[in-house]
Amino acid sequence: MKIITLFAILVVLMMGVVYGVMFATGEERADMDGKIIGICHADPNDENNTQDSILVEGIVAGNSQICNVSVKINNDTVILRKNGNKRENASLDDMKTGTEVAVMFTGPFLESYPPQTTGKEIVIIP
């Protein structure tokens, strides 16, 4: 009986280790995959345009239709460039019209046309 109990504990521990490794090394799925069709730079002289943003055309996770989403970029937005299996730091200057991106959102969607939200992470795909 002790051997069966010990074996069961070992199996549970191994499952925990495997799950932990998968969780720690797995990539977070993007909320949207698409391409940049517009870039709007902040204008310090215009109180209505205080944040950089990109307009992305693509498919939002859980949807099958192509749509446009305006993604605000703030100081908390992480911008990365995918280089093989690695990710390197990038900036808004590395993004151009036509650039393929994967975007993770944060915060609410403003129900406007196009919908607006804030980017948590933007990954530039070569």
PDB file of C-alpha atoms in Angstrom, residues 45-90:
ATOM      1  CA  ASN A  45       0.500  70.402 -29.488  1.00  0.00           C
ATOM      2  CA  ASP A  46      -2.836  68.597 -29.906  1.00  0.00           C
ATOM      3  CA  GLU A  47      -4.637  67.690 -26.673  1.00  0.00           C
ATOM      4  CA  ASN A  48      -6.821  65.205 -28.602  1.00  0.00           C
ATOM      5  CA  ASN A  49      -3.788  63.275 -29.918  1.00  0.00           C
ATOM      6  CA  THR A  50      -1.596  62.489 -26.892  1.00  0.00           C
ATOM      7  CA  GLN A  51      -0.819  58.805 -27.570  1.00  0.00           C
ATOM      8  CA  ASP A  52       0.818  56.930 -30.411  1.00  0.00           C
ATOM      9  CA  SER A  53      -1.407  54.315 -32.036  1.00  0.00           C
ATOM     10  CA  ILE A  54      -1.430  51.838 -34.880  1.00  0.00           C
ATOM     11  CA  LEU A  55      -4.333  50.673 -36.998  1.00  0.00           C
ATOM     12  CA  VAL A  56      -4.167  46.901 -37.460  1.00  0.00           C
ATOM     13  CA  GLU A  57      -6.127  44.923 -40.053  1.00  0.00           C
ATOM     14  CA  GLY A  58      -6.449  41.268 -39.205  1.00  0.00           C
ATOM     15  CA  ILE A  59      -8.291  38.572 -37.335  1.00  0.00           C
ATOM     16  CA  VAL A  60      -9.167  38.920 -33.655  1.00  0.00           C
ATOM     17  CA  ALA A  61      -8.927  35.663 -31.682  1.00  0.00           C
ATOM     18  CA  GLY A  62     -12.257  33.848 -31.576  1.00  0.00           C
ATOM     19  CA  ASN A  63     -13.471  35.539 -34.741  1.00  0.00           C
ATOM     20  CA  SER A  64     -13.077  34.504 -38.359  1.00  0.00           C
ATOM     21  CA  GLN A  65     -13.707  37.847 -40.059  1.00  0.00           C
ATOM     22  CA  ILE A  66     -11.046  40.389 -40.925  1.00  0.00           C
ATOM     23  CA  CYS A  67     -11.501  43.647 -39.053  1.00  0.00           C
ATOM     24  CA  ASN A  68      -9.609  46.819 -38.161  1.00  0.00           C
ATOM     25  CA  VAL A  69      -8.625  47.715 -34.589  1.00  0.00           C
ATOM     26  CA  SER A  70      -6.951  50.918 -33.410  1.00  0.00           C
ATOM     27  CA  VAL A  71      -4.307  49.953 -30.833  1.00  0.00           C
ATOM     28  CA  LYS A  72      -3.032  52.691 -28.504  1.00  0.00           C
ATOM     29  CA  ILE A  73       0.606  52.467 -27.466  1.00  0.00           C
ATOM     30  CA  ASN A  74       1.538  53.783 -24.020  1.00  0.00           C
ATOM     31  CA  ASN A  75       4.586  53.535 -21.720  1.00  0.00           C
ATOM     32  CA  ASP A  76       3.456  50.075 -20.510  1.00  0.00           C
ATOM     33  CA  THR A  77       3.150  48.631 -24.026  1.00  0.00           C
ATOM     34  CA  VAL A  78       5.958  46.165 -24.762  1.00  0.00           C
ATOM     35  CA  ILE A  79       7.154  46.193 -28.377  1.00  0.00           C
ATOM     36  CA  LEU A  80       9.234  43.226 -29.519  1.00  0.00           C
ATOM     37  CA  ARG A  81      10.611  41.871 -32.786  1.00  0.00           C
ATOM     38  CA  LYS A  82      10.522  38.126 -33.423  1.00  0.00           C
ATOM     39  CA  ASN A  83      13.883  36.828 -34.624  1.00  0.00           C
ATOM     40  CA  GLY A  84      13.666  33.060 -35.116  1.00  0.00           C
ATOM     41  CA  ASN A  85      12.681  31.652 -31.711  1.00  0.00           C
ATOM     42  CA  LYS A  86      13.949  34.748 -29.896  1.00  0.00           C
ATOM     43  CA  ARG A  87      12.286  38.045 -29.174  1.00  0.00           C
ATOM     44  CA  GLU A  88      14.256  41.271 -29.209  1.00  0.00           C
ATOM     45  CA  ASN A  89      13.278  44.723 -27.963  1.00  0.00           C
ATOM     46  CA  ALA A  90      11.918  47.048 -30.636  1.00  0.00           C
TER      47      ALA A  90
END
